[in-house]
XYZ file of C-alpha atoms in Angstrom:
671
model
C 26.048 2.118 -5.740
C 23.729 -0.496 -4.319
C 23.555 -0.980 -0.532
C 26.260 -3.372 0.657
C 25.200 -3.413 4.301
C 21.937 -3.803 6.190
C 21.244 -2.721 9.762
C 18.255 -4.284 11.539
C 16.989 -3.078 14.927
C 14.281 -4.735 16.983
C 12.734 -1.758 18.778
C 10.249 -3.902 20.685
C 12.889 -5.491 22.955
C 14.567 -2.876 25.120
C 17.090 -4.035 27.703
C 16.047 -4.369 31.331
C 19.155 -2.564 32.548
C 19.849 1.120 31.982
C 23.041 2.629 30.611
C 24.929 4.358 33.426
C 26.001 7.936 32.539
C 29.241 7.245 34.446
C 30.241 5.176 31.429
C 31.216 8.415 29.670
C 33.550 9.612 32.436
C 36.986 11.201 32.281
C 40.239 11.119 34.161
C 42.574 13.730 35.652
C 46.057 12.854 36.831
C 49.033 14.910 37.926
C 51.125 13.675 35.027
C 53.709 15.683 33.131
C 51.921 18.717 31.655
C 48.324 17.736 32.574
C 47.963 20.130 35.523
C 50.087 22.800 33.884
C 47.805 22.714 30.850
C 44.550 22.499 32.829
C 45.198 25.138 35.495
C 44.957 28.800 34.566
C 48.305 30.034 35.933
C 50.585 31.168 33.080
C 53.724 31.150 35.267
C 55.749 28.126 36.360
C 57.895 27.680 39.483
C 55.614 30.053 41.341
C 57.132 28.955 44.662
C 60.729 28.734 43.411
C 60.733 24.987 43.899
C 62.949 23.958 40.959
C 66.700 23.744 40.646
C 68.565 26.458 38.800
C 68.981 25.885 35.070
C 71.572 28.640 34.631
C 74.935 29.560 36.169
C 73.131 32.025 38.408
C 71.146 30.582 41.290
C 67.717 31.386 39.920
C 64.849 28.904 40.215
C 63.806 26.751 37.274
C 61.763 28.614 34.702
C 62.864 32.017 35.999
C 66.017 33.767 34.867
C 67.974 36.811 35.976
C 66.682 40.182 34.816
C 69.370 42.755 35.491
C 71.921 45.027 33.891
C 73.962 45.238 37.072
C 77.322 43.537 36.969
C 77.268 42.968 40.727
C 73.710 41.679 41.151
C 73.765 38.456 43.156
C 71.162 35.665 43.271
C 70.569 32.885 45.800
C 67.882 30.378 46.747
C 67.025 30.254 50.429
C 64.456 28.837 52.837
C 60.881 30.045 52.198
C 58.697 32.216 54.385
C 57.556 30.559 57.636
C 55.027 27.754 56.999
C 55.437 28.161 53.238
C 56.828 25.528 50.879
C 59.311 25.727 48.063
C 62.116 28.227 48.482
C 62.691 31.967 48.482
C 64.547 33.751 45.723
C 67.031 36.296 47.078
C 68.231 39.137 44.862
C 71.023 41.453 46.064
C 71.282 44.774 44.218
C 74.402 46.929 44.480
C 73.416 50.581 44.704
C 76.474 51.875 42.883
C 75.581 49.825 39.819
C 72.551 52.110 39.415
C 70.935 49.157 37.697
C 67.603 47.417 37.554
C 67.579 43.947 39.060
C 65.083 41.137 39.473
C 63.835 37.994 37.782
C 61.795 37.267 34.667
C 59.998 34.407 32.962
C 58.594 33.767 29.503
C 54.812 33.358 29.415
C 51.871 33.264 27.037
C 49.247 35.747 28.203
C 45.692 35.925 26.963
C 43.929 39.217 26.541
C 42.286 41.516 26.914
C 42.266 40.158 30.446
C 42.698 41.121 34.057
C 45.116 38.987 36.057
C 45.226 38.782 39.820
C 48.874 39.302 40.725
C 49.999 37.746 44.000
C 53.426 38.315 45.518
C 54.924 37.169 48.807
C 57.998 39.285 49.519
C 60.261 40.945 52.025
C 63.079 43.447 51.539
C 65.720 45.450 53.294
C 64.229 48.698 54.544
C 65.599 51.038 51.871
C 63.798 49.151 49.081
C 60.413 50.849 48.911
C 58.732 49.171 45.942
C 59.043 46.686 43.118
C 57.561 46.692 39.657
C 55.802 43.744 38.058
C 55.331 44.122 34.343
C 54.581 42.178 31.210
C 56.201 43.065 27.890
C 56.095 41.653 24.397
C 59.486 39.965 24.016
C 59.582 40.629 20.293
C 58.809 44.353 20.359
C 59.435 45.386 24.016
C 55.903 46.834 24.037
C 54.769 47.292 27.633
C 51.564 45.272 28.024
C 50.867 45.977 31.675
C 52.550 47.140 34.860
C 51.812 47.133 38.574
C 53.736 48.881 41.339
C 53.789 47.112 44.697
C 54.888 49.217 47.647
C 56.900 47.149 50.094
C 55.272 47.852 53.438
C 57.491 45.778 55.702
C 60.903 44.278 56.209
C 59.040 41.100 57.182
C 57.258 38.650 54.904
C 54.024 40.073 53.544
C 51.513 38.997 50.925
C 50.743 41.583 48.250
C 47.990 41.620 45.626
C 47.281 43.797 42.623
C 45.526 43.628 39.275
C 47.648 43.399 36.146
C 45.590 44.386 33.110
C 46.733 42.952 29.778
C 45.117 44.742 26.794
C 45.735 42.030 24.189
C 46.899 38.467 23.874
C 50.633 37.956 23.628
C 52.002 34.476 22.980
C 55.609 35.501 23.640
C 55.517 37.748 26.688
C 58.025 38.259 29.467
C 56.860 38.781 33.041
C 59.355 40.732 35.145
C 59.559 41.327 38.890
C 62.276 43.831 39.696
C 63.642 46.859 41.452
C 63.820 49.555 38.742
C 66.931 51.546 37.939
C 65.218 54.816 38.887
C 64.462 53.598 42.394
C 66.093 56.064 44.842
C 69.624 54.866 45.559
C 70.859 53.828 48.963
C 74.150 53.778 50.820
C 75.981 50.535 50.258
C 76.733 48.534 53.353
C 76.260 45.007 54.608
C 72.436 44.879 54.868
C 71.101 46.887 51.942
C 69.668 46.200 48.506
C 68.193 42.803 49.314
C 64.847 41.585 47.976
C 63.355 38.188 48.795
C 60.514 36.665 46.778
C 58.659 33.631 48.154
C 55.790 33.396 45.652
C 54.817 35.060 42.367
C 51.627 34.147 40.506
C 49.202 35.465 37.923
C 45.659 34.132 37.721
C 43.249 35.358 35.022
C 40.045 36.786 36.450
C 37.879 34.572 34.244
C 39.355 31.306 35.589
C 37.021 28.920 37.415
C 38.315 26.932 40.392
C 41.807 27.955 39.206
C 41.155 26.047 35.947
C 41.285 27.688 32.530
C 37.815 28.876 31.586
C 38.252 27.365 28.117
C 38.987 23.959 29.668
C 35.978 24.220 31.978
C 33.669 25.100 29.093
C 34.965 22.312 26.871
C 34.762 19.788 29.714
C 31.234 20.877 30.565
C 30.252 20.097 26.973
C 31.557 16.545 27.474
C 28.713 15.842 29.948
C 31.114 13.418 31.593
C 28.934 11.970 34.349
C 31.994 11.091 36.444
C 35.513 12.506 36.925
C 38.294 10.278 38.276
C 41.242 11.580 40.328
C 43.916 8.875 40.223
C 46.887 7.579 38.263
C 50.352 6.245 39.010
C 51.324 9.249 41.123
C 48.517 8.574 43.604
C 50.337 5.649 45.276
C 52.937 8.096 46.606
C 50.482 10.977 47.182
C 49.329 11.986 50.645
C 46.035 13.847 50.563
C 46.787 15.920 53.663
C 49.571 17.639 51.674
C 46.945 19.001 49.280
C 44.534 20.736 51.664
C 44.666 23.939 53.672
C 46.201 27.320 52.724
C 47.750 26.693 49.338
C 51.025 28.503 50.033
C 51.528 26.373 53.123
C 51.047 23.094 51.291
C 54.340 21.243 50.815
C 55.980 20.994 47.432
C 56.279 17.255 46.760
C 58.288 15.523 44.062
C 56.175 13.510 41.632
C 57.773 10.093 42.010
C 55.854 8.572 39.114
C 56.347 11.184 36.438
C 59.105 13.542 37.588
C 58.771 17.225 38.342
C 56.597 18.564 41.133
C 53.101 17.557 42.102
C 50.622 20.392 41.794
C 49.839 21.626 45.287
C 47.307 23.983 43.687
C 44.896 21.173 42.781
C 44.128 19.228 45.921
C 40.960 17.656 47.294
C 38.952 20.854 47.727
C 39.847 22.098 44.262
C 38.983 18.740 42.701
C 35.566 18.728 44.364
C 34.926 22.300 43.259
C 35.948 21.284 39.726
C 33.471 18.374 39.793
C 30.666 20.520 41.170
C 31.266 23.173 38.568
C 30.875 20.450 35.926
C 27.996 18.720 37.776
C 29.762 15.358 37.652
C 30.286 12.643 40.250
C 33.798 12.528 41.767
C 35.760 9.277 41.944
C 38.868 9.338 44.146
C 41.629 6.720 44.195
C 43.404 6.372 47.547
C 47.093 5.817 48.207
C 47.521 2.121 48.955
C 51.211 2.129 48.066
C 52.973 4.366 50.594
C 49.713 5.152 52.387
C 47.770 3.320 55.076
C 44.159 2.259 55.649
C 43.941 4.875 58.405
C 45.068 7.609 56.000
C 42.450 6.522 53.447
C 39.749 6.526 56.134
C 40.753 10.025 57.192
C 40.486 11.192 53.572
C 36.927 9.839 53.461
C 36.122 11.582 56.750
C 37.587 14.812 55.358
C 35.244 14.553 52.371
C 32.149 13.065 53.988
C 32.341 13.607 57.740
C 30.319 16.174 59.624
C 31.970 19.284 61.008
C 31.887 17.572 64.420
C 34.421 14.927 63.262
C 38.180 15.623 63.381
C 38.687 15.606 59.605
C 35.305 17.209 58.913
C 36.325 20.019 61.244
C 39.533 20.416 59.225
C 37.493 20.652 56.014
C 35.235 23.249 57.652
C 38.292 25.224 58.808
C 39.453 25.197 55.198
C 36.233 26.955 54.184
C 33.924 24.040 53.349
C 31.563 23.351 56.266
C 29.191 21.034 54.361
C 30.265 17.440 53.593
C 31.206 16.643 50.005
C 29.488 13.231 50.101
C 31.963 11.511 47.774
C 30.470 8.074 47.187
C 32.950 6.363 44.851
C 36.415 5.435 46.132
C 39.063 3.321 44.423
C 41.715 1.163 46.113
C 44.877 0.797 44.071
C 46.008 1.964 40.657
C 47.744 -0.705 38.533
C 49.194 -2.353 41.643
C 50.267 -5.261 39.426
C 52.706 -2.965 37.563
C 56.398 -2.802 38.417
C 56.282 0.972 37.894
C 53.855 1.384 40.797
C 54.863 2.357 44.338
C 53.703 -0.532 46.519
C 53.482 -3.058 43.681
C 52.925 -6.571 44.986
C 51.407 -9.959 44.195
C 47.673 -10.411 43.741
C 47.415 -12.261 47.060
C 49.234 -9.502 48.931
C 47.047 -6.874 47.316
C 43.883 -8.798 48.147
C 44.811 -8.895 51.822
C 45.724 -5.212 51.636
C 42.276 -4.593 50.148
C 40.660 -6.242 53.175
C 42.323 -3.827 55.589
C 41.638 -0.781 53.404
C 38.005 -1.740 52.762
C 37.381 -2.290 56.471
C 38.814 1.074 57.496
C 37.197 2.976 54.629
C 33.694 1.565 55.114
C 33.975 2.146 58.846
C 34.588 5.814 58.032
C 31.479 5.873 55.800
C 29.421 2.692 55.271
C 27.558 4.254 52.331
C 30.558 4.449 49.981
C 31.026 2.239 46.924
C 34.486 0.697 46.597
C 36.395 0.027 43.386
C 39.375 -2.321 43.588
C 42.307 -2.727 41.210
C 41.724 -5.531 38.710
C 43.626 -6.684 35.657
C 43.023 -8.381 32.326
C 45.225 -11.163 33.755
C 42.564 -13.418 35.243
C 44.974 -15.016 37.726
C 45.228 -11.586 39.372
C 41.452 -11.199 39.389
C 40.940 -14.703 40.783
C 43.046 -13.985 43.859
C 41.534 -10.544 44.473
C 37.959 -11.788 44.070
C 38.387 -14.999 46.042
C 40.054 -13.275 48.999
C 38.328 -9.879 49.067
C 35.413 -10.007 46.590
C 32.721 -9.800 49.276
C 33.992 -6.406 50.399
C 33.834 -4.238 47.272
C 31.377 -3.268 44.550
C 33.539 -2.772 41.436
C 36.581 -4.421 39.897
C 38.622 -2.146 37.642
C 40.256 -2.731 34.269
C 42.734 -0.533 32.388
C 42.567 -1.148 28.646
C 45.105 0.467 26.331
C 45.341 -0.768 22.768
C 48.052 -0.398 20.157
C 49.806 -2.241 17.369
C 52.694 -3.647 19.438
C 50.869 -6.892 20.366
C 50.423 -7.554 16.634
C 54.181 -7.578 16.035
C 53.888 -4.296 14.149
C 56.022 -1.175 14.341
C 56.278 2.124 12.501
C 57.719 0.411 9.424
C 54.536 -1.683 9.079
C 52.298 -0.370 6.267
C 50.047 2.403 7.598
C 46.818 0.680 6.536
C 47.751 -2.450 8.459
C 48.467 -0.368 11.559
C 45.114 1.365 11.192
C 43.336 -1.996 10.980
C 45.108 -3.110 14.152
C 43.914 -0.029 16.044
C 40.384 -0.446 14.654
C 40.323 -3.941 16.185
C 40.281 -2.367 19.678
C 36.739 -3.486 20.651
C 37.512 -7.133 19.898
C 40.118 -7.113 22.661
C 37.846 -5.164 25.020
C 35.096 -7.741 24.439
C 37.537 -10.560 25.157
C 38.800 -9.032 28.420
C 35.309 -8.130 29.641
C 33.989 -11.599 28.865
C 36.860 -13.375 30.656
C 36.524 -11.047 33.657
C 32.765 -11.561 33.785
C 33.278 -15.331 33.828
C 35.665 -14.932 36.738
C 33.243 -12.679 38.638
C 30.313 -15.066 38.152
C 32.326 -18.138 39.127
C 31.458 -17.747 42.811
C 28.291 -16.482 44.461
C 30.240 -14.533 47.081
C 31.492 -12.081 44.449
C 28.913 -12.352 41.656
C 27.522 -8.947 42.695
C 30.699 -7.190 41.502
C 30.446 -4.883 38.487
C 33.184 -3.571 36.182
C 34.739 -0.124 36.008
C 37.072 0.534 33.068
C 38.846 3.374 34.810
C 41.431 3.998 32.079
C 41.280 3.375 28.344
C 42.685 4.832 25.159
C 44.552 3.899 22.024
C 48.238 3.434 22.782
C 50.555 3.206 19.820
C 53.461 0.891 20.621
C 56.256 1.626 20.791
C 55.421 4.823 22.678
C 55.378 7.196 19.743
C 54.486 10.046 22.082
C 58.119 10.015 23.171
C 58.903 11.137 19.626
C 56.231 13.817 19.635
C 54.100 11.979 17.087
C 50.355 12.631 17.112
C 49.007 9.100 16.509
C 46.726 9.103 19.559
C 45.037 12.249 18.212
C 44.106 11.045 14.741
C 40.716 10.292 13.257
C 41.801 6.630 13.273
C 42.299 6.778 17.043
C 38.830 8.309 17.377
C 37.337 5.482 15.301
C 39.013 2.959 17.622
C 37.867 4.761 20.770
C 34.309 5.051 19.432
C 34.141 1.341 18.601
C 35.542 0.620 22.059
C 32.805 2.776 23.603
C 30.277 0.778 21.579
C 31.584 -2.396 23.208
C 31.413 -0.851 26.684
C 27.814 0.203 25.993
C 26.953 -3.296 24.738
C 28.275 -4.631 28.044
C 26.669 -1.899 30.142
C 24.743 -4.388 32.267
C 28.172 -5.212 33.743
C 30.302 -2.151 32.890
C 28.989 0.850 34.817
C 31.981 3.208 34.824
C 34.424 4.388 32.161
C 37.245 6.928 32.375
C 38.906 8.126 29.185
C 42.628 8.754 29.668
C 43.431 11.700 29.815
C 41.239 14.791 30.030
C 43.825 17.504 29.234
C 47.220 16.979 27.546
C 49.023 14.548 29.853
C 50.404 11.211 28.796
C 48.615 9.807 25.763
C 45.853 11.429 23.822
C 44.306 13.851 26.302
C 41.130 14.733 24.439
C 41.361 18.455 25.278
C 44.557 19.993 23.981
C 46.110 23.155 25.384
C 48.858 24.634 23.265
C 51.105 22.948 20.747
C 51.850 19.663 22.512
C 50.718 16.770 20.313
C 50.966 14.433 23.265
C 53.037 14.964 26.390
C 56.027 15.922 24.215
C 58.310 14.262 26.750
C 61.087 14.325 24.181
C 59.435 16.606 21.663
C 59.590 20.243 20.676
C 59.748 23.092 23.160
C 56.312 24.457 24.159
C 55.411 27.483 22.092
C 57.220 26.266 18.984
C 54.116 26.867 16.867
C 53.567 30.451 17.969
C 50.070 29.371 19.065
C 50.478 28.250 22.698
C 47.148 29.779 23.799
C 45.036 27.662 21.463
C 42.670 25.259 23.254
C 40.905 22.659 21.116
C 39.524 19.142 21.046
C 40.907 16.061 19.327
C 38.706 13.860 17.118
C 38.218 11.629 20.184
C 36.942 14.691 22.077
C 34.289 14.970 19.379
C 33.413 11.295 19.898
C 33.155 11.612 23.682
C 30.993 14.718 23.442
C 28.757 13.121 20.806
C 28.150 9.920 22.758
C 27.634 11.418 26.216
C 25.025 13.904 25.010
C 22.704 11.413 23.334
C 19.493 10.288 25.041
C 20.127 6.552 25.430
C 18.716 4.785 28.479
C 18.070 1.199 27.325
C 19.753 -0.916 24.658
C 18.020 -2.440 21.648
C 19.029 -5.598 19.749
C 20.868 -4.712 16.553
C 22.188 -6.890 13.722
C 24.427 -5.776 10.880
C 25.044 -7.579 7.619
C 28.200 -6.045 6.179
C 31.629 -6.734 4.784
C 34.612 -7.768 6.862
C 38.301 -6.956 7.148
C 41.311 -8.824 8.502
C 44.245 -7.643 10.607
C 47.528 -9.143 9.348
C 48.961 -9.860 12.794
C 52.529 -11.155 13.015
C 51.901 -12.503 16.504
C 49.323 -14.820 18.005
C 46.457 -12.861 19.550
C 43.722 -13.954 21.991
C 40.991 -13.031 19.489
C 40.294 -13.995 15.893
C 41.163 -11.202 13.479
C 40.416 -12.726 10.078
C 36.811 -11.544 9.604
C 36.003 -8.416 11.633
C 32.788 -6.594 10.689
C 33.379 -3.284 8.963
C 30.475 -1.691 10.822
C 30.484 -1.592 14.627
C 26.983 -0.630 15.801
C 25.119 -0.285 19.068
C 21.516 0.924 19.358
C 19.389 2.250 22.191
C 16.246 4.093 23.136
C 15.332 6.746 25.680
C 13.239 6.325 28.808
C 9.795 6.571 27.182
C 10.898 4.949 23.916
C 10.056 8.036 21.894
C 13.400 7.959 20.085
C 15.951 5.467 18.813
C 19.688 6.229 18.613
C 22.309 4.292 16.676
C 26.044 4.687 17.200
C 27.654 3.561 13.944
C 31.404 3.243 13.424
C 32.612 2.496 9.912
C 35.973 0.874 10.600
C 36.456 0.124 6.909
C 38.871 1.920 4.622
C 36.042 2.056 2.068
C 32.660 3.699 1.878
C 29.815 1.487 3.088
C 26.270 2.051 1.867
C 23.907 0.875 4.589
C 20.152 0.440 4.568
C 18.215 0.540 7.818
C 15.340 -1.675 8.935
C 13.567 -0.451 12.094
C 11.248 -3.115 13.465
C 8.510 -2.266 15.960
C 8.974 1.502 15.723
C 6.924 4.002 13.705
C 9.509 6.576 12.726
C 9.027 10.185 11.706
C 9.921 11.219 8.186
C 13.234 12.843 9.092
C 16.276 11.679 11.016
C 19.177 13.605 12.575
C 22.637 12.410 11.640
C 25.855 13.396 13.458
C 29.075 12.692 11.583
C 32.778 12.757 12.562
C 34.878 12.292 9.439
C 37.759 13.566 7.328
C 39.625 12.670 4.164
C 42.151 10.355 5.855
C 42.303 8.306 9.050
C 45.627 9.995 9.899
C 44.106 13.492 9.892
C 44.315 15.391 13.174
C 43.223 18.617 14.778
C 46.149 20.837 15.737
C 46.869 24.407 16.776
C 47.136 25.175 13.056
C 43.775 23.574 12.204
C 41.951 23.159 15.533
C 38.601 22.482 13.843
C 39.715 20.368 10.906
C 37.663 17.457 12.266
C 34.398 18.480 13.892
C 31.143 16.724 14.542
C 28.597 17.964 12.014
C 24.839 17.628 12.157
C 22.396 17.253 9.291
C 18.827 16.188 8.632
C 18.443 13.050 6.518
C 15.038 11.875 5.218
C 14.091 8.455 6.587
C 13.540 7.270 3.008
C 17.249 7.663 2.310
C 18.019 5.074 4.988
C 15.574 2.665 3.412
C 17.348 3.068 0.080
C 20.811 2.990 1.626
C 22.940 5.789 3.052
C 26.652 6.162 2.251
C 28.901 6.018 5.341
C 32.344 7.470 4.752
C 35.498 5.420 5.426
C 37.003 5.572 8.928
C 34.150 7.628 10.325
C 31.875 7.811 13.356
C 28.123 8.463 13.305
C 25.200 8.892 15.650
C 21.741 8.594 14.094
C 18.696 9.844 16.012
C 15.200 8.818 14.946
C 12.089 10.242 16.598
C 8.774 8.443 16.859
C 6.130 9.641 14.447
C 3.735 12.041 16.164
């Protein structure tokens, strides 16, 4: 096969601007199973916050564990200062039964778990047992005895050692049948539980070690804490002793917000990963004063009121969080505090004033939109007072008039057209920014982006956002963001872990958030942690040594997207190859990011101008046999980034690029 594409790079003309490493950032949000998947706790309803799901009054994910016909259950007020509720269990002595509560869990092993219990009991109850068993065989995996030292609320700790992994375990907390019996009367046989948790000893900042290690490999640069829930979130509820933090309903996504991952935990998470934190403040139900106090909590000295609170919570040194965001999708009707662009712009003025008074050194991001009428009002009214305008860019086949009955290849082509829309929205926003000198300093932050298959196929448990095709689209979109990196300084892929769309790290057998999908654990592999094809893309891109851009031209074939609706961009002749090129700081290497969006193999020859290359190149490849291939708990490494050495001569003759595939080519200067 003769070459049917030619790539030309002018290595003598590097860009004046540098590519910001924040461009390869990620995004955490308390959304559906994101926190549950990311945090290391295997138990749910640890504070008995949920409503009973059975006829007995037992909280949420727990259920009665008893063989006593007279055992009674009730949910009561929690221990003083604690949140959630207390689970009361009343055991009748004459039943001579065991009685307590239990919950299904997937436990890794061999592992030591820190067991924490907050309990009180009537005086004749001397101890409880906490044990884990294999539900299928009743094999005892581990047991701890906790002696009840007081009738009053006490916190108890022990180590529960699990000798092997068990994906279908049952964790039980109970008074055993062989406990010495007591005389039945009005105040006996009562056990109250306020909190039960297990935390594996190898967790880091309460996050699964596997998630930490995979995220560290992403070299993210920046981590964003934000999302729809943030406009009803009050930061002061997420600091201080964790058991005393209130349990708050997640108004955006249902369920309970995670009180276990507040400000201090987020900062520790970022520091563990050596990434810059970005925090979005509550401008919906919150106030400018509340936002300013959050900044003082993070950045103020221990001699300030909020800095003193941070110090009292065990963190005397300021966190020095520089990047703060005002508003998350305020233009959306689903958002608490949604309003017109003019109202939001005036709100921005009051927030910006209070926040910069708290710390003048911060950089402010403000909610933008691909609707330029929104941006016009925000920039004209408040543009002098912030540094970044944000965009959220999700791309799917709905705007093309397509649905799941549309031929699969046409849907793939629609998703592969992602960067054309990103280019359009960036260009229009740039024109708006540059239209007035008072806000021409503003840069762009694309603080959420991902493929989004309309209609929301995630509601059906379908894995579209996790396919190789989605990775091709996200890679080409990253190429466009890099091409525009003189203006676009920040990117945040949505989401990091499980969550709403295609969280690039997957924990367990959720394909997406499985909002209406199968029950967790259906695969028998709930402990599996793996990356999607887009995870491979994000890791590949962020770990390349690219500081400045180089001009690149590609002569190649084209494809068309058969849209059934009018679109803002032309779709009749899109280049099959999407390429961006760059060099490192001392121009000793050249890197190409090449996305073959075509459904066919493309043989490309390379012409490097103004660069004396070594005889060998390093090629990274993300590919598979079909664009609909995915990684899953059954084949977690089906699609992996591979690395090989390719002689430079092969590129001169033409190198075959597989269909629907992503590449990074590194070329060193000849020594």
